[in-house]
XYZ file of N, CA, C and O in Angstrom:
460
model
N -186.537 37.586 -48.512
C -186.557 37.861 -47.093
C -186.622 39.365 -46.861
O -185.841 40.112 -47.431
N -187.492 39.749 -45.993
C -187.609 41.171 -45.682
C -186.762 41.510 -44.464
O -186.379 40.635 -43.679
N -186.510 42.800 -44.306
C -185.763 43.251 -43.131
C -186.508 42.889 -41.855
O -185.896 42.533 -40.849
N -187.844 42.990 -41.882
C -188.647 42.644 -40.706
C -188.478 41.176 -40.334
O -188.381 40.832 -39.161
N -188.440 40.311 -41.344
C -188.256 38.880 -41.083
C -186.903 38.626 -40.438
O -186.805 37.882 -39.455
N -185.866 39.229 -40.972
C -184.519 39.027 -40.446
C -184.443 39.531 -39.008
O -183.893 38.848 -38.131
N -184.992 40.693 -38.737
C -184.989 41.243 -37.380
C -185.770 40.333 -36.434
O -185.298 40.017 -35.333
N -186.931 39.891 -36.848
C -187.755 39.014 -36.017
C -187.017 37.698 -35.720
O -187.007 37.225 -34.592
N -186.386 37.140 -36.732
C -185.645 35.877 -36.551
C -184.456 36.073 -35.606
O -184.204 35.238 -34.729
N -183.755 37.191 -35.738
C -182.631 37.488 -34.846
C -183.118 37.621 -33.402
O -182.474 37.118 -32.472
N -184.250 38.268 -33.219
C -184.801 38.419 -31.871
C -185.201 37.068 -31.284
O -185.026 36.831 -30.087
N -185.697 36.168 -32.106
C -186.052 34.828 -31.645
C -184.820 34.041 -31.213
O -184.871 33.261 -30.263
N -183.707 34.222 -31.929
C -182.482 33.483 -31.639
C -181.713 34.029 -30.441
O -180.898 33.319 -29.850
N -181.965 35.279 -30.092
C -181.162 35.965 -29.083
C -181.035 35.203 -27.760
O -179.909 35.007 -27.280
N -182.115 34.738 -27.132
C -181.945 34.045 -25.845
C -181.037 32.812 -25.941
O -180.188 32.596 -25.068
N -181.168 32.031 -27.000
C -180.328 30.843 -27.167
C -178.877 31.225 -27.411
O -177.962 30.564 -26.901
N -178.654 32.273 -28.188
C -177.285 32.694 -28.468
C -176.613 33.283 -27.235
O -175.416 33.074 -27.018
N -177.372 33.995 -26.421
C -176.820 34.535 -25.173
C -176.392 33.383 -24.271
O -175.296 33.392 -23.704
N -177.232 32.357 -24.143
C -176.874 31.215 -23.296
C -175.696 30.447 -23.868
O -174.826 29.997 -23.125
N -175.645 30.315 -25.184
C -174.520 29.642 -25.826
C -173.223 30.409 -25.546
O -172.215 29.815 -25.156
N -173.248 31.710 -25.704
C -172.064 32.534 -25.437
C -171.647 32.408 -23.974
O -170.466 32.273 -23.659
N -172.605 32.419 -23.072
C -172.274 32.312 -21.646
C -171.710 30.933 -21.305
O -170.814 30.822 -20.470
N -172.214 29.897 -21.931
C -171.672 28.549 -21.708
C -170.220 28.481 -22.166
O -169.363 27.911 -21.475
N -169.938 29.064 -23.315
C -168.557 29.094 -23.819
C -167.680 29.925 -22.882
O -166.550 29.549 -22.575
N -168.217 31.038 -22.399
C -167.456 31.913 -21.505
C -167.126 31.207 -20.185
O -166.031 31.381 -19.655
N -168.076 30.413 -19.671
C -167.860 29.702 -18.411
C -166.745 28.668 -18.498
O -166.127 28.344 -17.494
N -166.548 28.117 -19.684
C -165.620 26.997 -19.854
C -164.573 27.323 -20.922
O -164.501 26.661 -21.957
N -163.737 28.339 -20.672
C -162.742 28.748 -21.665
C -161.631 27.707 -21.814
O -161.304 26.988 -20.864
N -161.087 27.645 -23.026
C -159.981 26.732 -23.307
C -158.926 27.481 -24.111
O -159.263 28.253 -25.005
N -157.680 27.242 -23.775
C -156.576 27.887 -24.485
C -156.459 27.323 -25.901
O -157.011 26.264 -26.218
N -155.710 28.034 -26.748
C -155.514 27.633 -28.136
C -155.038 26.197 -28.280
O -154.165 25.744 -27.542
N -155.628 25.499 -29.218
C -155.339 24.092 -29.523
C -155.703 23.165 -28.366
O -155.284 22.018 -28.341
N -156.529 23.673 -27.442
C -157.070 22.853 -26.353
C -158.585 22.991 -26.288
O -159.204 22.635 -25.288
N -159.199 23.515 -27.336
C -160.629 23.843 -27.322
C -161.506 22.635 -27.640
O -162.399 22.693 -28.477
N -161.291 21.524 -26.957
C -162.018 20.298 -27.259
C -163.504 20.390 -26.900
O -164.360 19.984 -27.684
N -163.814 20.927 -25.718
C -165.215 21.053 -25.309
C -165.931 22.114 -26.144
O -167.090 21.940 -26.516
N -165.249 23.204 -26.431
C -165.844 24.257 -27.252
C -166.115 23.739 -28.656
O -167.187 23.983 -29.223
N -165.169 23.010 -29.213
C -165.345 22.430 -30.549
C -166.503 21.437 -30.551
O -167.311 21.414 -31.497
N -166.605 20.633 -29.507
C -167.704 19.667 -29.425
C -169.048 20.387 -29.357
O -170.011 19.979 -30.013
N -169.110 21.467 -28.588
C -170.341 22.251 -28.494
C -170.694 22.863 -29.840
O -171.860 22.834 -30.265
N -169.707 23.410 -30.537
C -169.956 23.999 -31.855
C -170.440 22.928 -32.838
O -171.427 23.141 -33.559
N -169.776 21.791 -32.860
C -170.167 20.718 -33.781
C -171.563 20.196 -33.450
O -172.381 19.972 -34.353
N -171.846 20.023 -32.169
C -173.163 19.557 -31.739
C -174.248 20.553 -32.156
O -175.320 20.160 -32.622
N -173.959 21.831 -31.992
C -174.920 22.868 -32.380
C -175.179 22.822 -33.883
O -176.327 22.873 -34.330
N -174.121 22.720 -34.676
C -174.283 22.635 -36.129
C -175.090 21.402 -36.517
O -176.012 21.480 -37.332
N -174.756 20.272 -35.928
C -175.460 19.025 -36.266
C -176.927 19.086 -35.875
O -177.773 18.507 -36.555
N -177.239 19.804 -34.793
C -178.645 19.957 -34.387
C -179.433 20.765 -35.428
O -180.659 20.701 -35.467
N -178.708 21.504 -36.264
C -179.317 22.281 -37.352
C -179.248 21.522 -38.681
O -179.485 22.101 -39.732
N -178.877 20.248 -38.604
C -178.705 19.412 -39.805
C -177.619 19.948 -40.729
O -177.750 19.888 -41.951
N -176.569 20.483 -40.132
C -175.410 20.971 -40.875
C -174.265 20.007 -40.628
O -173.949 19.704 -39.464
N -173.678 19.506 -41.695
C -172.537 18.597 -41.555
C -171.393 19.339 -40.868
O -171.059 20.460 -41.248
N -170.805 18.723 -39.848
C -169.710 19.339 -39.096
C -168.517 18.399 -39.085
O -168.617 17.263 -38.631
N -167.395 18.877 -39.616
C -166.132 18.147 -39.538
C -165.369 18.682 -38.334
O -165.268 19.899 -38.151
N -164.825 17.791 -37.534
C -164.067 18.193 -36.354
C -162.609 17.780 -36.494
O -162.249 17.033 -37.395
N -161.780 18.302 -35.603
C -160.363 17.982 -35.624
C -159.607 18.671 -36.744
O -158.484 18.294 -37.066
N -160.191 19.701 -37.310
C -159.553 20.440 -38.406
C -158.481 21.346 -37.800
O -158.783 22.190 -36.952
N -157.223 21.149 -38.212
C -156.135 21.924 -37.621
C -155.995 21.654 -36.138
O -155.601 22.518 -35.377
N -156.377 20.511 -35.694
C -156.351 19.976 -34.338
C -157.693 20.133 -33.642
O -158.315 19.143 -33.309
N -158.151 21.362 -33.386
C -159.397 21.539 -32.631
C -160.455 22.325 -33.408
O -161.475 22.696 -32.835
N -160.233 22.573 -34.677
C -161.178 23.354 -35.459
C -162.405 22.563 -35.870
O -162.420 21.334 -35.851
N -163.436 23.298 -36.232
C -164.697 22.727 -36.704
C -165.055 23.422 -38.008
O -164.957 24.643 -38.111
N -165.479 22.644 -38.998
C -165.944 23.210 -40.257
C -167.364 22.717 -40.506
O -167.614 21.508 -40.508
N -168.274 23.656 -40.673
C -169.651 23.315 -41.011
C -169.853 23.470 -42.505
O -169.320 24.404 -43.106
N -170.610 22.556 -43.094
C -170.846 22.562 -44.538
C -172.337 22.668 -44.812
O -173.107 21.807 -44.393
N -172.719 23.696 -45.539
C -174.094 23.845 -46.006
C -174.085 23.658 -47.513
O -173.338 24.340 -48.209
N -174.881 22.757 -48.021
C -174.926 22.529 -49.464
C -173.839 21.572 -49.902
O -172.968 21.168 -49.128
N -173.907 21.222 -51.183
C -172.993 20.225 -51.728
C -172.090 20.764 -52.831
O -171.081 20.177 -53.151
N -172.478 21.852 -53.476
C -171.677 22.378 -54.576
C -171.990 23.853 -54.781
O -172.772 24.437 -54.050
N -171.381 24.401 -55.805
C -171.660 25.788 -56.150
C -170.686 26.746 -55.512
O -169.668 26.333 -54.943
N -170.983 28.009 -55.552
C -170.109 29.005 -54.934
C -169.966 28.732 -53.441
O -170.875 28.222 -52.796
N -168.808 29.092 -52.911
C -168.521 28.846 -51.504
C -168.269 30.172 -50.799
O -167.565 31.035 -51.313
N -168.862 30.297 -49.628
C -168.609 31.434 -48.758
C -168.086 30.863 -47.448
O -168.672 29.933 -46.893
N -166.994 31.385 -46.966
C -166.423 30.908 -45.708
C -166.609 31.964 -44.625
O -166.331 33.143 -44.850
N -167.096 31.530 -43.489
C -167.202 32.373 -42.303
C -166.304 31.756 -41.245
O -166.292 30.539 -41.078
N -165.576 32.576 -40.513
C -164.583 32.056 -39.575
C -164.692 32.771 -38.235
O -164.934 33.974 -38.180
N -164.490 32.013 -37.171
C -164.443 32.599 -35.829
C -163.368 31.899 -35.022
O -163.171 30.693 -35.156
N -162.675 32.661 -34.195
C -161.741 32.079 -33.233
C -162.541 31.637 -32.017
O -163.591 32.207 -31.714
N -162.044 30.629 -31.303
C -162.756 30.172 -30.112
C -161.838 29.937 -28.917
O -162.265 29.431 -27.893
N -160.579 30.350 -29.047
C -159.646 30.159 -27.938
C -159.752 31.296 -26.923
O -160.179 32.389 -27.238
N -159.360 30.972 -25.694
C -159.361 31.941 -24.602
C -157.919 32.361 -24.301
O -156.984 31.901 -24.962
N -157.771 33.203 -23.300
C -156.460 33.723 -22.923
C -156.082 33.275 -21.513
O -156.954 33.045 -20.669
N -154.781 33.187 -21.222
C -154.339 32.812 -19.879
C -154.394 34.008 -18.928
O -153.371 34.578 -18.540
N -155.611 34.394 -18.572
C -155.862 35.555 -17.712
C -156.884 35.137 -16.650
O -157.864 34.452 -16.976
N -156.687 35.569 -15.431
C -157.652 35.278 -14.367
C -158.850 36.220 -14.498
O -158.677 37.435 -14.546
N -160.043 35.670 -14.549
C -161.240 36.511 -14.627
C -161.568 37.083 -13.258
O -161.617 36.355 -12.263
N -161.823 38.385 -13.210
C -162.174 39.066 -11.971
C -163.629 39.532 -11.977
O -164.109 40.025 -10.952
N -164.301 39.382 -13.113
C -165.697 39.811 -13.216
C -166.569 38.993 -12.266
O -166.366 37.802 -12.090
N -167.538 39.653 -11.679
C -168.476 38.999 -10.765
C -169.819 38.839 -11.475
O -170.782 39.532 -11.182
N -169.852 37.940 -12.438
C -171.076 37.664 -13.181
C -171.392 36.184 -13.056
O -170.511 35.360 -12.777
N -172.639 35.816 -13.264
C -173.051 34.421 -13.099
C -172.379 33.483 -14.096
O -172.271 32.294 -13.838
N -171.933 34.023 -15.199
C -171.315 33.192 -16.241
C -169.799 33.362 -16.283
O -169.154 33.038 -17.281
N -169.195 33.807 -15.185
C -167.738 33.992 -15.131
C -167.024 32.658 -15.381
O -167.565 31.580 -15.135
N -165.803 32.763 -15.838
C -164.984 31.583 -16.093
C -164.903 30.685 -14.869
O -164.689 31.146 -13.758
N -165.068 29.402 -15.104
C -164.931 28.409 -14.043
C -163.575 27.708 -14.124
O -163.336 26.734 -13.412
N -162.704 28.224 -14.986
C -161.376 27.647 -15.166
C -160.355 28.633 -14.598
O -160.181 29.721 -15.152
N -159.691 28.282 -13.513
C -158.727 29.207 -12.913
C -157.632 29.612 -13.904
O -157.041 28.771 -14.581
N -157.417 30.921 -13.999
C -156.343 31.444 -14.828
C -156.607 31.479 -16.317
O -155.707 31.781 -17.092
N -157.840 31.192 -16.728
C -158.188 31.213 -18.159
C -159.542 31.899 -18.312
O -160.478 31.617 -17.560
N -159.628 32.800 -19.286
C -160.912 33.469 -19.538
C -161.011 33.943 -20.983
O -160.014 34.057 -21.681
N -162.227 34.221 -21.380
C -162.475 34.823 -22.683
C -162.460 36.335 -22.510
O -163.492 36.968 -22.378
N -161.277 36.910 -22.500
C -161.120 38.355 -22.384
C -161.047 38.995 -23.767
O -160.942 40.204 -23.884
N -161.085 38.181 -24.798
C -160.818 38.643 -26.154
C -162.055 38.685 -27.039
O -161.995 39.142 -28.171
N -163.168 38.151 -26.557
C -164.388 38.166 -27.355
C -164.594 36.954 -28.236
O -165.556 36.897 -29.000
N -163.724 35.973 -28.139
C -163.879 34.806 -29.001
C -165.103 33.979 -28.638
O -165.631 33.251 -29.476
N -165.579 34.085 -27.394
C -166.828 33.428 -27.025
C -167.986 34.037 -27.830
O -168.866 33.330 -28.323
N -167.933 35.346 -28.003
C -168.956 36.039 -28.798
C -168.814 35.671 -30.272
O -169.805 35.404 -30.953
N -167.572 35.643 -30.781
C -167.353 35.275 -32.186
C -167.972 33.925 -32.489
O -168.674 33.749 -33.487
N -167.717 32.953 -31.623
C -168.211 31.600 -31.840
C -169.738 31.571 -31.791
O -170.378 30.970 -32.661
N -170.328 32.205 -30.794
C -171.791 32.228 -30.686
C -172.426 32.918 -31.889
O -173.429 32.444 -32.428
N -171.844 34.025 -32.335
C -172.392 34.751 -33.488
C -172.311 33.919 -34.761
O -173.255 33.905 -35.558
N -171.221 33.215 -34.942
C -171.089 32.385 -36.137
C -172.072 31.239 -36.110
O -172.683 30.897 -37.138
N -172.290 30.642 -34.936
C -173.301 29.600 -34.827
C -174.689 30.180 -35.064
O -175.557 29.524 -35.644
N -174.897 31.404 -34.632
C -176.167 32.073 -34.919
C -176.366 32.297 -36.412
O -177.471 32.165 -36.933
N -175.299 32.618 -37.112
C -175.396 32.788 -38.565
C -175.774 31.478 -39.237
O -176.529 31.467 -40.213
N -175.268 30.377 -38.686
C -175.615 29.056 -39.249
C -177.095 28.786 -39.075
O -177.746 28.236 -39.933
């Protein structure tokens, strides 16, 4: 893989990843309550033909690529914080008193992009 290929592929993925991040941002969930976020992550992985285990540690998702050999683990948090969002953006939190003020919406979208 060349650097040009990687850059081109990242640019192709950007619009989908931005929308994915905004969808997660609109619907924040507190820790151990991330059922919709986990479902979205698992659905996204499965759409890429990646096996996704759900309910890991209650609301976690684990994606599996390959069947054996060396293992590399990538991890992202997906919980939000109990904070009222004041931003006036189209993708602002739709959940009163809960928002992604910590960047975990970005972490989740980036990890799905890596997949």
